[in-house]
XYZ file of N, CA and C in Angstrom:
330
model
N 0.833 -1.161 0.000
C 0.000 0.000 0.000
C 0.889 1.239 0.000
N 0.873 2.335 -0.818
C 1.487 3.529 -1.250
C 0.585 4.382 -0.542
N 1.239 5.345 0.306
C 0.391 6.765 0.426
C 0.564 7.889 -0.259
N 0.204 8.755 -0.342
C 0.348 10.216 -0.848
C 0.824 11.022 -0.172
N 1.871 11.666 -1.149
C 3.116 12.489 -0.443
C 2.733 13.850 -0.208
N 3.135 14.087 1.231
C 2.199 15.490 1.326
C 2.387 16.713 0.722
N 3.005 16.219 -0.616
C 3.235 17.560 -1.100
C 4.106 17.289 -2.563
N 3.132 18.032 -3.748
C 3.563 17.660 -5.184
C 4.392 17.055 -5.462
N 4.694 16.381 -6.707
C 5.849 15.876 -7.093
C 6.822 17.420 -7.373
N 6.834 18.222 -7.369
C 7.700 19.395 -7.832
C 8.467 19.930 -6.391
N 7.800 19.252 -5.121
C 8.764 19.723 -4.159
C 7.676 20.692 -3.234
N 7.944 20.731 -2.016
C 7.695 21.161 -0.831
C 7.663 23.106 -1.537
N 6.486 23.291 -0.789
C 6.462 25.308 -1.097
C 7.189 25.751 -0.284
N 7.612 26.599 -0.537
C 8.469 26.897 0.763
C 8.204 28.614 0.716
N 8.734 29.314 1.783
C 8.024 30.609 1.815
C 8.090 31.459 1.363
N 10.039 31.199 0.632
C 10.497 32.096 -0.524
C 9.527 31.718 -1.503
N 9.141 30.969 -1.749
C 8.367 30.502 -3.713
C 6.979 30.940 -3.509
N 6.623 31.650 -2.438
C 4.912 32.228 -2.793
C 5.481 33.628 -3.420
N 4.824 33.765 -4.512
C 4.483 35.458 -5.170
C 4.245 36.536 -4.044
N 5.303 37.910 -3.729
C 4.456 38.399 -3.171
C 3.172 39.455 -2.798
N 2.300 39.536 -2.008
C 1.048 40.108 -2.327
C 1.320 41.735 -2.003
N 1.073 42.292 -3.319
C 1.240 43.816 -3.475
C -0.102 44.599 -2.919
N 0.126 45.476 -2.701
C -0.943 46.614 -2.119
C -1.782 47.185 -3.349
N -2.989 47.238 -3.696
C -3.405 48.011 -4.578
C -3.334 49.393 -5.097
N -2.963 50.249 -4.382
C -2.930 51.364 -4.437
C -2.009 52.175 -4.955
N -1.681 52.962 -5.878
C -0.576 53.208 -6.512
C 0.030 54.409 -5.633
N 1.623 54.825 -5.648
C 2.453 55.784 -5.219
C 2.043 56.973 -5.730
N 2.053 57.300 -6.949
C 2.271 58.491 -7.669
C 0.612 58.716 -7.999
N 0.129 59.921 -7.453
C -1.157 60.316 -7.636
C -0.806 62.013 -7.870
N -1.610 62.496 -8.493
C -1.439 64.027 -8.777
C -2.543 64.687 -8.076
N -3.007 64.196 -6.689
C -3.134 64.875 -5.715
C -2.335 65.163 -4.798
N -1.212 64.275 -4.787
C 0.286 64.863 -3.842
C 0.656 66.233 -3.832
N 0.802 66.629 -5.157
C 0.978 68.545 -5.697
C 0.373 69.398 -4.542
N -1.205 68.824 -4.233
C -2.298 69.659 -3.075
C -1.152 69.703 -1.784
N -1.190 68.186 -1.471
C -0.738 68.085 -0.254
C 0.679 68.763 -0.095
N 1.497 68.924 -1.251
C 3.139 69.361 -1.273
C 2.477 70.835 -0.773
N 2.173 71.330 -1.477
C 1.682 72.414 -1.431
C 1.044 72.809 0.264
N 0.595 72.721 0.870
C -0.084 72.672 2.078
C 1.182 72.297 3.181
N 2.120 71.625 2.553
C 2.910 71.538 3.287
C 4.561 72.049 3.375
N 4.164 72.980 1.914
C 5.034 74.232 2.018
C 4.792 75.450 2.493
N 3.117 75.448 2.434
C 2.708 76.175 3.706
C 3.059 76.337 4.845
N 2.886 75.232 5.324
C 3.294 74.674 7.097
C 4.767 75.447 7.590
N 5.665 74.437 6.357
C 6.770 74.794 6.522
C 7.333 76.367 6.849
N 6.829 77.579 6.022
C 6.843 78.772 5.821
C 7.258 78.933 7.053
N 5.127 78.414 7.768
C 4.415 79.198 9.143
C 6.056 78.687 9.971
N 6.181 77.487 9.788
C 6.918 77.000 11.493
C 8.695 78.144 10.808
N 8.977 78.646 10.065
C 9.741 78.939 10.157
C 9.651 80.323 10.509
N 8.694 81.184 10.207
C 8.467 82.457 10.698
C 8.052 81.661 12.327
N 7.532 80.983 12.667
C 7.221 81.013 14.138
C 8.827 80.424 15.192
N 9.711 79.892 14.416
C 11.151 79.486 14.895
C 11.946 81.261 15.154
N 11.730 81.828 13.774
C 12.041 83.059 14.454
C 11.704 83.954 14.905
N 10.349 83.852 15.469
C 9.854 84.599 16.374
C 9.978 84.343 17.681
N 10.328 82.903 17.781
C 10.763 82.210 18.979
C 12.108 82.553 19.688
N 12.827 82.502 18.522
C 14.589 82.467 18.578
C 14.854 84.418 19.495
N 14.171 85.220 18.947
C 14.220 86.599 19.273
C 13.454 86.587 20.242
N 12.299 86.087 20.653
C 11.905 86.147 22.556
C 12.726 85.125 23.573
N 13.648 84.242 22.735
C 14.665 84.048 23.991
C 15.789 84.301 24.004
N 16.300 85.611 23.643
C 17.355 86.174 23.799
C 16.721 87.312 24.054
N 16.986 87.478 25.193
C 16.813 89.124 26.123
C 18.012 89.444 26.680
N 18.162 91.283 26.142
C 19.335 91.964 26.346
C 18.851 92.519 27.633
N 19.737 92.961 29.182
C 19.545 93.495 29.887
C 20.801 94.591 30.027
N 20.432 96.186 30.408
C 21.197 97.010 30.364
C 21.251 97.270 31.725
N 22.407 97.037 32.934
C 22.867 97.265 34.152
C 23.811 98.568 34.519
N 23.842 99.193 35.231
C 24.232 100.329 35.450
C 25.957 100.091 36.130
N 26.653 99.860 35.745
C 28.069 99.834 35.985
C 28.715 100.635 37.172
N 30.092 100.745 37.286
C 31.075 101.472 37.853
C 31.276 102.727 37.344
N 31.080 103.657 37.911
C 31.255 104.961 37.576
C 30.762 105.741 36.315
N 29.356 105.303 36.380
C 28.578 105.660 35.355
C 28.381 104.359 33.347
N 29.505 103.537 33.826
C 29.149 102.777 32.844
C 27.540 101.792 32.670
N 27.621 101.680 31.627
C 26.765 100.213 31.423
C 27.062 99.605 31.127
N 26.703 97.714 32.012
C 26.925 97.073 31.573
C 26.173 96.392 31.001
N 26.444 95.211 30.019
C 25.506 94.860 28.956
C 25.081 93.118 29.227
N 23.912 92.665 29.601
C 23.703 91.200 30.062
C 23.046 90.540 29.006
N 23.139 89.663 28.235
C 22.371 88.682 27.265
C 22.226 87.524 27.828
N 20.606 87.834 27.955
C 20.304 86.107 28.634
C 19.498 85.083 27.752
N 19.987 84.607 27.749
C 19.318 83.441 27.014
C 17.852 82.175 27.446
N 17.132 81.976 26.879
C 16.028 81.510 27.609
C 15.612 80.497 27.430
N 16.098 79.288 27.810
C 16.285 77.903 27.051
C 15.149 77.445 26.522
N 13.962 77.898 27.163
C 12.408 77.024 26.445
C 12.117 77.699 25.126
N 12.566 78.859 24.531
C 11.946 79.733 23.874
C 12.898 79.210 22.631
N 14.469 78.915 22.743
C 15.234 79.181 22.011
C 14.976 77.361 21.512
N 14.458 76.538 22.572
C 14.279 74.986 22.264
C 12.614 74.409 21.039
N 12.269 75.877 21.650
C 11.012 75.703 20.674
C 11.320 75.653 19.256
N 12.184 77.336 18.937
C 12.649 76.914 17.737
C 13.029 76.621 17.401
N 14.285 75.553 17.755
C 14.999 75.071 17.453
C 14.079 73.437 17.061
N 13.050 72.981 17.826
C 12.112 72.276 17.315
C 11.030 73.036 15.940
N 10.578 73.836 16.107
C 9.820 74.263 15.152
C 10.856 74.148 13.479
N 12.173 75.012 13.441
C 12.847 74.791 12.676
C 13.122 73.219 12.052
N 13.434 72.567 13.003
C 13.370 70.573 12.312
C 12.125 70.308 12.117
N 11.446 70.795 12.542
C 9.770 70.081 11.838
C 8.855 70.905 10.608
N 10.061 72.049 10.515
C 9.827 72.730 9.146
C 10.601 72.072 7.990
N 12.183 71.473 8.371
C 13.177 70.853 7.499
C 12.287 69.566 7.160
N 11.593 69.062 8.115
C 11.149 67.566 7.812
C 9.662 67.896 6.406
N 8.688 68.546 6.728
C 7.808 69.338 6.065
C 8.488 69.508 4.709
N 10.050 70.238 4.592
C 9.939 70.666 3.440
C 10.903 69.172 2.542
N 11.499 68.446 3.094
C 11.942 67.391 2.714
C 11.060 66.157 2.343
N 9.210 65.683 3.219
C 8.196 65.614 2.420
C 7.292 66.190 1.211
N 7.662 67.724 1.393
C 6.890 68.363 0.418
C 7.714 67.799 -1.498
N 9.196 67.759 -1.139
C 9.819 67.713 -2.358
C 9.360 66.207 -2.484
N 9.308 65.171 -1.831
C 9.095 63.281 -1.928
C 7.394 63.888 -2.427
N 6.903 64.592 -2.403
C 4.759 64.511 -2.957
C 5.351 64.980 -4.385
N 6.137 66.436 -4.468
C 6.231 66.756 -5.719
C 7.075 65.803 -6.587
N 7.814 65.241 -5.890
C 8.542 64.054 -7.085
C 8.026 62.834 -7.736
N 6.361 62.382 -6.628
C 5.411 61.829 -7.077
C 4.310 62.029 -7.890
N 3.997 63.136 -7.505
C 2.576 63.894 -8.545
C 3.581 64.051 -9.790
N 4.618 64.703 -10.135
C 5.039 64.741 -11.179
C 5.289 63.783 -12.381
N 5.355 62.477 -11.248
C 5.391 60.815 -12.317
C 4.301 60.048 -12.172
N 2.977 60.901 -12.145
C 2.080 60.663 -11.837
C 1.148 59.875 -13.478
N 1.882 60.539 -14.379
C 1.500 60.716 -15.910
C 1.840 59.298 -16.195
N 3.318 58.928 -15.688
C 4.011 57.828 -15.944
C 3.388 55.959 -15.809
């Protein structure tokens, strides 16, 4: 009595030999352009708001010296100057997505 081999005469599947299953949805759409766009916006705002940040944490103070001088104090204000310094990288990141939408909508034709 012969049984049946659990698996074709061509050999065992193995996990490399399945095809693999792609996503339907394509990359390149020429609604990206909208979104680039909206997010060269963003970018603009957070960079006018980095330096509006950067100039409220640096405060000059003018002290009255030795024999009529002034002296001159620059203080620095770590939350103000950390903001923009965040706002600024999340404008770089913004504008480094905005160029990856426009390099898609553009091969959108393709």
């Amino acid at each position: 009595m012969t049984t049946a081999e659990p698996w074709p005469a061509s050999g065992p599947k193995l996990d490399g030999d399945a095809e693999p299953v792609r996503a339907g949805g394509r990359l390149n759409q020429p609604w990206r352009a909208a979104v680039a766009g909206l997010e060269l916006v963003a970018a603009v705002a957070l960079v006018l708001l980095a330096w509006w940040a950067w100039h409220r944490g640096v405060v000059t103070i003018y002290l009255p010296g030795p024999r009529g001088a002034v002296d001159v104090v620059t203080r620095s204000i770590g939350s103000w100057l950390s903001g923009a310094v965040i706002a600024a990288t999340f404008a770089g990141l913004l504008l480094i997505d905005a160029l990856r939408q426009i390099g898609l909508a553009i091969r959108a034709g393709d």
